[in-house]
PDB file of C-alpha atoms in Angstrom:
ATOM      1  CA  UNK A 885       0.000   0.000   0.000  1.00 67.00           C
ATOM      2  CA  UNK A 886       2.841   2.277   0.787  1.00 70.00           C
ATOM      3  CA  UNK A 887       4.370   1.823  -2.572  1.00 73.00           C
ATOM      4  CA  UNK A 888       0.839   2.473  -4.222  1.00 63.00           C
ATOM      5  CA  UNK A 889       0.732   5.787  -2.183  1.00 72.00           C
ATOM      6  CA  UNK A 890       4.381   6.152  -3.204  1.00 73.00           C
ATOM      7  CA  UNK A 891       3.622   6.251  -6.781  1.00 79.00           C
ATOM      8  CA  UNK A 892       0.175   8.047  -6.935  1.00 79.00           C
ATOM      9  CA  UNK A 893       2.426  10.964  -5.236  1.00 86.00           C
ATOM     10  CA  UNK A 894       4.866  10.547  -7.811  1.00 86.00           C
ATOM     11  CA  UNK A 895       2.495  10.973 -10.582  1.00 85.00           C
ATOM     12  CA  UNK A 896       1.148  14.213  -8.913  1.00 88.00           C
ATOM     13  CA  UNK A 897       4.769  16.146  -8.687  1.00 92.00           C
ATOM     14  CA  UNK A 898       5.425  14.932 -12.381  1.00 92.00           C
ATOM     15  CA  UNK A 899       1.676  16.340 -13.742  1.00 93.00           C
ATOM     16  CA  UNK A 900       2.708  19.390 -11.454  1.00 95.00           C
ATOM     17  CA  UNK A 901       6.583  19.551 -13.202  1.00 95.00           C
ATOM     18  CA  UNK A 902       5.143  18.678 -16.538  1.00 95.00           C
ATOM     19  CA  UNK A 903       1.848  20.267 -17.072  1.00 96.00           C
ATOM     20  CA  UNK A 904       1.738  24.360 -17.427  1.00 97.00           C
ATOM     21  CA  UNK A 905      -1.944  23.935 -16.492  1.00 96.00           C
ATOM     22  CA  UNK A 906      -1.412  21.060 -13.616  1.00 94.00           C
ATOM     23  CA  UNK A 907      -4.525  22.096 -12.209  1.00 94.00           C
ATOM     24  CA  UNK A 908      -6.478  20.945 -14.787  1.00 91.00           C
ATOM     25  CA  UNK A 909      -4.814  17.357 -15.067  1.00 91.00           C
ATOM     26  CA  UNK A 910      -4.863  16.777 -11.846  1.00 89.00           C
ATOM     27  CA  UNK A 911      -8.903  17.003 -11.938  1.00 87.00           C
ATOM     28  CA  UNK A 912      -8.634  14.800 -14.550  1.00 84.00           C
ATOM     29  CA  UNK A 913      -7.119  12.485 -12.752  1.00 79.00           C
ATOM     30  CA  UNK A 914      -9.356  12.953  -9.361  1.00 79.00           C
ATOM     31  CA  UNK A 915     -12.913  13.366 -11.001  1.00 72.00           C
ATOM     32  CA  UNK A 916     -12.557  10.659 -13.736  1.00 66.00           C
ATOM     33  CA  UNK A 917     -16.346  10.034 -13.854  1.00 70.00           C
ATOM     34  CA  UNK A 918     -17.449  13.043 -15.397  1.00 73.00           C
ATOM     35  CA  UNK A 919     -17.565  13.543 -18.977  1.00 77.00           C
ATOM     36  CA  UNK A 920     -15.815  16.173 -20.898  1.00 85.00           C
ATOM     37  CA  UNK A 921     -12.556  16.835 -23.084  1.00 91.00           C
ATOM     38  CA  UNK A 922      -9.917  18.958 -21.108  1.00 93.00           C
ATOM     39  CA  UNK A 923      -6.974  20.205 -22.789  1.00 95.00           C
ATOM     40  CA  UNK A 924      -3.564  19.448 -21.475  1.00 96.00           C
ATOM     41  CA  UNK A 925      -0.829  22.196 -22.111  1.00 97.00           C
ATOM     42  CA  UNK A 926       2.510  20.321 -21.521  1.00 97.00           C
ATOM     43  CA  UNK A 927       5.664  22.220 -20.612  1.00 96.00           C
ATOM     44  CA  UNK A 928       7.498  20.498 -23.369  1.00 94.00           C
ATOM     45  CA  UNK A 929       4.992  22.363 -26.050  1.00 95.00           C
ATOM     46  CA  UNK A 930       2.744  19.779 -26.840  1.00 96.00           C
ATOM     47  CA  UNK A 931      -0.812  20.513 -26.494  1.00 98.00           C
ATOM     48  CA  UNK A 932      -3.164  16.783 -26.037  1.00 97.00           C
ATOM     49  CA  UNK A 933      -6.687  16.604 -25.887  1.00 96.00           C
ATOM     50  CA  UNK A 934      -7.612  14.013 -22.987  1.00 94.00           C
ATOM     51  CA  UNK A 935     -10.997  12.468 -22.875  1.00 91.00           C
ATOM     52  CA  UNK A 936     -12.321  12.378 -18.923  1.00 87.00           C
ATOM     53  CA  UNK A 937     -13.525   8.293 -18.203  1.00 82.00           C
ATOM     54  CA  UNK A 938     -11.530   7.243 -20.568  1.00 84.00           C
ATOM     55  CA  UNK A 939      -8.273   5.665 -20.476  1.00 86.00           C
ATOM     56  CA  UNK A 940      -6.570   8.343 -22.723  1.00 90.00           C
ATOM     57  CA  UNK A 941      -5.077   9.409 -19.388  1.00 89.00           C
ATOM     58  CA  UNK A 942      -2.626   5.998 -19.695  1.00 89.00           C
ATOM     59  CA  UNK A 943      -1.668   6.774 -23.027  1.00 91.00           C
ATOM     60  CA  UNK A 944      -0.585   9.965 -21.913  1.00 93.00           C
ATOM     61  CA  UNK A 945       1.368   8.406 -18.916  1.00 90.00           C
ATOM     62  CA  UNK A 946       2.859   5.617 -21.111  1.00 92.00           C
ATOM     63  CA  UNK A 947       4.294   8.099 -23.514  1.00 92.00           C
ATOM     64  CA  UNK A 948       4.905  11.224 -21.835  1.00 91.00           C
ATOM     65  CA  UNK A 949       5.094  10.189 -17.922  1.00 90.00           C
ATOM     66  CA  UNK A 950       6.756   6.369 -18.271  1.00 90.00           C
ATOM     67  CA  UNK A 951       9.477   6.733 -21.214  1.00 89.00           C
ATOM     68  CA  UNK A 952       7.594   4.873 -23.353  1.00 88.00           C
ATOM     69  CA  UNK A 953       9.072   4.674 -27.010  1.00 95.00           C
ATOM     70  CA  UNK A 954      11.982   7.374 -25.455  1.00 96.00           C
ATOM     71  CA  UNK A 955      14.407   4.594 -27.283  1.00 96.00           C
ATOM     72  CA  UNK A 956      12.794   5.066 -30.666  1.00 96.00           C
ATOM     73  CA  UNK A 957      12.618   8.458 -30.965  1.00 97.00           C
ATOM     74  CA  UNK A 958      16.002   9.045 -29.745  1.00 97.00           C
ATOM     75  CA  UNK A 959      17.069   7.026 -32.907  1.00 98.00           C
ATOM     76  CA  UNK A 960      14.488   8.655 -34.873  1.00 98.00           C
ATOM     77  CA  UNK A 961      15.742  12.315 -34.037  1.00 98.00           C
ATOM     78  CA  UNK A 962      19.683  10.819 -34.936  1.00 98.00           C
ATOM     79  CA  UNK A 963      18.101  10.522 -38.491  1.00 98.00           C
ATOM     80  CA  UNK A 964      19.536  11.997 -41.310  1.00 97.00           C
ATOM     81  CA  UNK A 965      17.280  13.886 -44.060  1.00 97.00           C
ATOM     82  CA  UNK A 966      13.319  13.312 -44.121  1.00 97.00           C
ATOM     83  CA  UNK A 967      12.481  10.172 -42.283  1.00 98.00           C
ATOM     84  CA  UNK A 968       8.923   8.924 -43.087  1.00 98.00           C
ATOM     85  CA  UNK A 969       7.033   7.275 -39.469  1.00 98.00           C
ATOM     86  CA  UNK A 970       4.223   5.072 -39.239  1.00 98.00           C
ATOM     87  CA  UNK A 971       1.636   5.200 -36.997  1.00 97.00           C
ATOM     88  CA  UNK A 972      -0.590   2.446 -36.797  1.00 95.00           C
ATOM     89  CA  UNK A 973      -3.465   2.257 -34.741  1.00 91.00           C
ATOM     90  CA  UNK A 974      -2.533   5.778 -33.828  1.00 94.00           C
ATOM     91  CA  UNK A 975      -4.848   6.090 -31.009  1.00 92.00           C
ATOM     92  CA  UNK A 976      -5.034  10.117 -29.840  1.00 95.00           C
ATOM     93  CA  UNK A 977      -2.121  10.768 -31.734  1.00 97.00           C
ATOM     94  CA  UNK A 978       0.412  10.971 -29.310  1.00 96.00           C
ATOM     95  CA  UNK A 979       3.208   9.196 -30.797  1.00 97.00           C
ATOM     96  CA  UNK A 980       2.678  10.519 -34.025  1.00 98.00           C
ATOM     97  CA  UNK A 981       3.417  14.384 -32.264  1.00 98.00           C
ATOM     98  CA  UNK A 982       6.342  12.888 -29.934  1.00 97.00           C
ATOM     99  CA  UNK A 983       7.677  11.451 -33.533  1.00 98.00           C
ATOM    100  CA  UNK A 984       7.285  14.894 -34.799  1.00 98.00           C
ATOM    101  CA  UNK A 985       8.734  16.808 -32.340  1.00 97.00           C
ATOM    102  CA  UNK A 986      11.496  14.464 -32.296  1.00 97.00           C
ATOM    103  CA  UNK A 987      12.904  15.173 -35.793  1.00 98.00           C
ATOM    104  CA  UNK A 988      12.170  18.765 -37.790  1.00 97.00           C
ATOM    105  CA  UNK A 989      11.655  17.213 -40.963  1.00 98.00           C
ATOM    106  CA  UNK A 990      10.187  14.070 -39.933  1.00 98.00           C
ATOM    107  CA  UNK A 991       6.848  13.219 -42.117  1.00 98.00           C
ATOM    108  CA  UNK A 992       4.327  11.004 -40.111  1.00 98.00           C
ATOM    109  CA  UNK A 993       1.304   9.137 -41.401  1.00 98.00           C
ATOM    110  CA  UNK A 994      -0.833   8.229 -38.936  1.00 98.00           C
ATOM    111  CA  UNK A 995      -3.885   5.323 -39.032  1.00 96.00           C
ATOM    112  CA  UNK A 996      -6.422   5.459 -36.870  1.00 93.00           C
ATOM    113  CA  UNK A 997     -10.011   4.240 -38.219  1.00 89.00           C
ATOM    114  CA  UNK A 998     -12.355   4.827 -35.370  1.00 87.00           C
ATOM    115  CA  UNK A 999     -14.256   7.603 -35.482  1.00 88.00           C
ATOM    116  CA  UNK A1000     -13.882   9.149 -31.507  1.00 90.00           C
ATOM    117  CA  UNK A1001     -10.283   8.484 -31.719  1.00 92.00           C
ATOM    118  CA  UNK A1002      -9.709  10.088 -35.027  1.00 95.00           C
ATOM    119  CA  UNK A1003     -11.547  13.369 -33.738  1.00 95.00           C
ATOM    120  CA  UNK A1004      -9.553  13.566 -30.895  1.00 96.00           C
ATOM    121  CA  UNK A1005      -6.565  12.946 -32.987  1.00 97.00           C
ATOM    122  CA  UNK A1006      -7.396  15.427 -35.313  1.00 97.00           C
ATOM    123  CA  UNK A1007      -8.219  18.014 -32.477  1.00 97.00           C
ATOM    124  CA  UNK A1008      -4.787  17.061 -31.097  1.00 98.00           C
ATOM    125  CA  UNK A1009      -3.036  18.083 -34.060  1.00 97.00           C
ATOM    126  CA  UNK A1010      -4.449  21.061 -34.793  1.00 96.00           C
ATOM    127  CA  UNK A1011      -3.628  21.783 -31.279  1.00 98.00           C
ATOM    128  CA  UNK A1012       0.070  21.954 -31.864  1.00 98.00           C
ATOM    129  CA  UNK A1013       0.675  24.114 -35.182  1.00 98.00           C
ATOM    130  CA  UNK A1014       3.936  23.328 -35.148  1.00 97.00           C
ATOM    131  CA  UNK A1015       3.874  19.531 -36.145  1.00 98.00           C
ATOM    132  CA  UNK A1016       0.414  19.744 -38.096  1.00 97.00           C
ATOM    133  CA  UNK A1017       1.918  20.122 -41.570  1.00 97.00           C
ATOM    134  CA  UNK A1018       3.674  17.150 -41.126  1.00 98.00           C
ATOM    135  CA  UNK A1019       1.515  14.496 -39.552  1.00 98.00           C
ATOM    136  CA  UNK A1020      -0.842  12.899 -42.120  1.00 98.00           C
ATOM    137  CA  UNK A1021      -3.829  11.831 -40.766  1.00 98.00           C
ATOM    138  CA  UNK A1022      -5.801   8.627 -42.717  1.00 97.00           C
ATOM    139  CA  UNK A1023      -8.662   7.776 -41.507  1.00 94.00           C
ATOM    140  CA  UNK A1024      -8.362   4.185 -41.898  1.00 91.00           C
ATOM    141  CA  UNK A1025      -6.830   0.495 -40.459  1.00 87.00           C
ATOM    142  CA  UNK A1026      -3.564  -0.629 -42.082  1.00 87.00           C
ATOM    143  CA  UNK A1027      -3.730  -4.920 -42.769  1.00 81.00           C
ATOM    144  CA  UNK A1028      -2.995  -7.745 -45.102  1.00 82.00           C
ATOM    145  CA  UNK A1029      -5.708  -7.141 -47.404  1.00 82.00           C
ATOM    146  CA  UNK A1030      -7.957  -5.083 -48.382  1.00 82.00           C
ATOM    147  CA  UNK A1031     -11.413  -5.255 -47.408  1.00 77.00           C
ATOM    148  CA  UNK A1032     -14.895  -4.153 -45.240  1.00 77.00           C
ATOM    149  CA  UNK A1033     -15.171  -4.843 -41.673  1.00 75.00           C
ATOM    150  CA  UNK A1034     -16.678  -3.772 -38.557  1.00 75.00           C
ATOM    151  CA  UNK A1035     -14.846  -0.961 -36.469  1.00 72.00           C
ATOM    152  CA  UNK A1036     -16.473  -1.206 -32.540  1.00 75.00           C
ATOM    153  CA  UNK A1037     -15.611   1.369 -29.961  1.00 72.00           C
ATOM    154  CA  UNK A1038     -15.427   0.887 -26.252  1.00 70.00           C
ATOM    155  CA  UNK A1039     -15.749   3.960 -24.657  1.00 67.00           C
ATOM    156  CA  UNK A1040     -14.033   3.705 -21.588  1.00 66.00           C
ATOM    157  CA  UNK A1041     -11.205   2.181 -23.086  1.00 69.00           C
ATOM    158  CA  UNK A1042     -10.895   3.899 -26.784  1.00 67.00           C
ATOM    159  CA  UNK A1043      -7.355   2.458 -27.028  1.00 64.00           C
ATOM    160  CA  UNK A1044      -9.096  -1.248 -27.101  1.00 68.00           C
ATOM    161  CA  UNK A1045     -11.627  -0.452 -29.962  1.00 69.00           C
ATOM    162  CA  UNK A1046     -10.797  -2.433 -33.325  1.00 69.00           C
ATOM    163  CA  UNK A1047     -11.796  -3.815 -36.066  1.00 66.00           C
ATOM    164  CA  UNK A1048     -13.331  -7.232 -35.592  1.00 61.00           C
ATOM    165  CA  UNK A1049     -13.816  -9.251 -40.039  1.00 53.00           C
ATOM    166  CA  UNK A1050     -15.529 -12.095 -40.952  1.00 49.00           C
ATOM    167  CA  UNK A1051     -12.844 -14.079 -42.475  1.00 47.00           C
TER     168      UNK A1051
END
């Protein structure tokens, strides 16, 4: 339990160090169960659109809290020239403006086909001027083939919706 508190008040001082507007994440994070789309203004310059009772918040965390992909876009900002990035199942569209931010003349195309996501995505980028001219957004899945299927979105946990074909 101590370890639990431990890390609950490490997430706090890190929203407070890395969020200009740490007031407003930090309600996020408290009063999950009301819905709503806050904007989160990051010290770093990006601007991400969070959904409340969702689990957008992890997404941020993973990426932007818990090093997640650090690896790959330190190699990705080593790059010489225009590197081209993929984004696959691109979610909110956080990687795809870490990717961004990471090299100046990176160009990232980004797939997300659910609908919720790919407004918040869109919102996102538009957010952050900066990287918007080079983040291509398709509204579509990436696979094997090519074909029709059924997209179904959870909610609660946007980062689990997918496509589910009938072979």
């Amino acid at each position: 339990m101590q370890e639990y508190r431990a890390n609950k008040l490490r997430t706090a001082l890190d929203i407070v160090r890395r969020i200009e507007n740490w007031p407003t994440a930090l309600a996020l994070r408290l009063r999950r169960h009301r819905p709503g789309l806050r904007l989160l203004a990051f010290r770093n310059g990006l601007n991400v659109g969070c959904r409340r009772d969702t689990r957008d918040w992890d997404v941020i965390h993973e990426l932007l809290f818990a090093g997640g992909y650090d690896r790959a876009l330190q190699a990705l900002s080593l790059l010489l020239g225009e590197p081209v990035v993929l984004d696959l199942g691109s979610n909110i569209g956080l990687f795809s403006l870490r990717a961004a931010a990471a090299h100046p003349r990176a160009q990232v195309h980004a797939f997300e086909p659910g609908p919720p996501n790919y407004r918040l995505f869109d919102i996102n980028r538009l957010a952050n001027p900066s990287l918007a001219d080079r983040i291509h957004l398709h509204r579509e899945a990436v696979a094997g083939e090519e074909r029709t299927t059924e997209w179904r979105f959870d909610d609660r946990n946007p980062g689990a919706s997918g496509l589910y074909g009938q072979g």
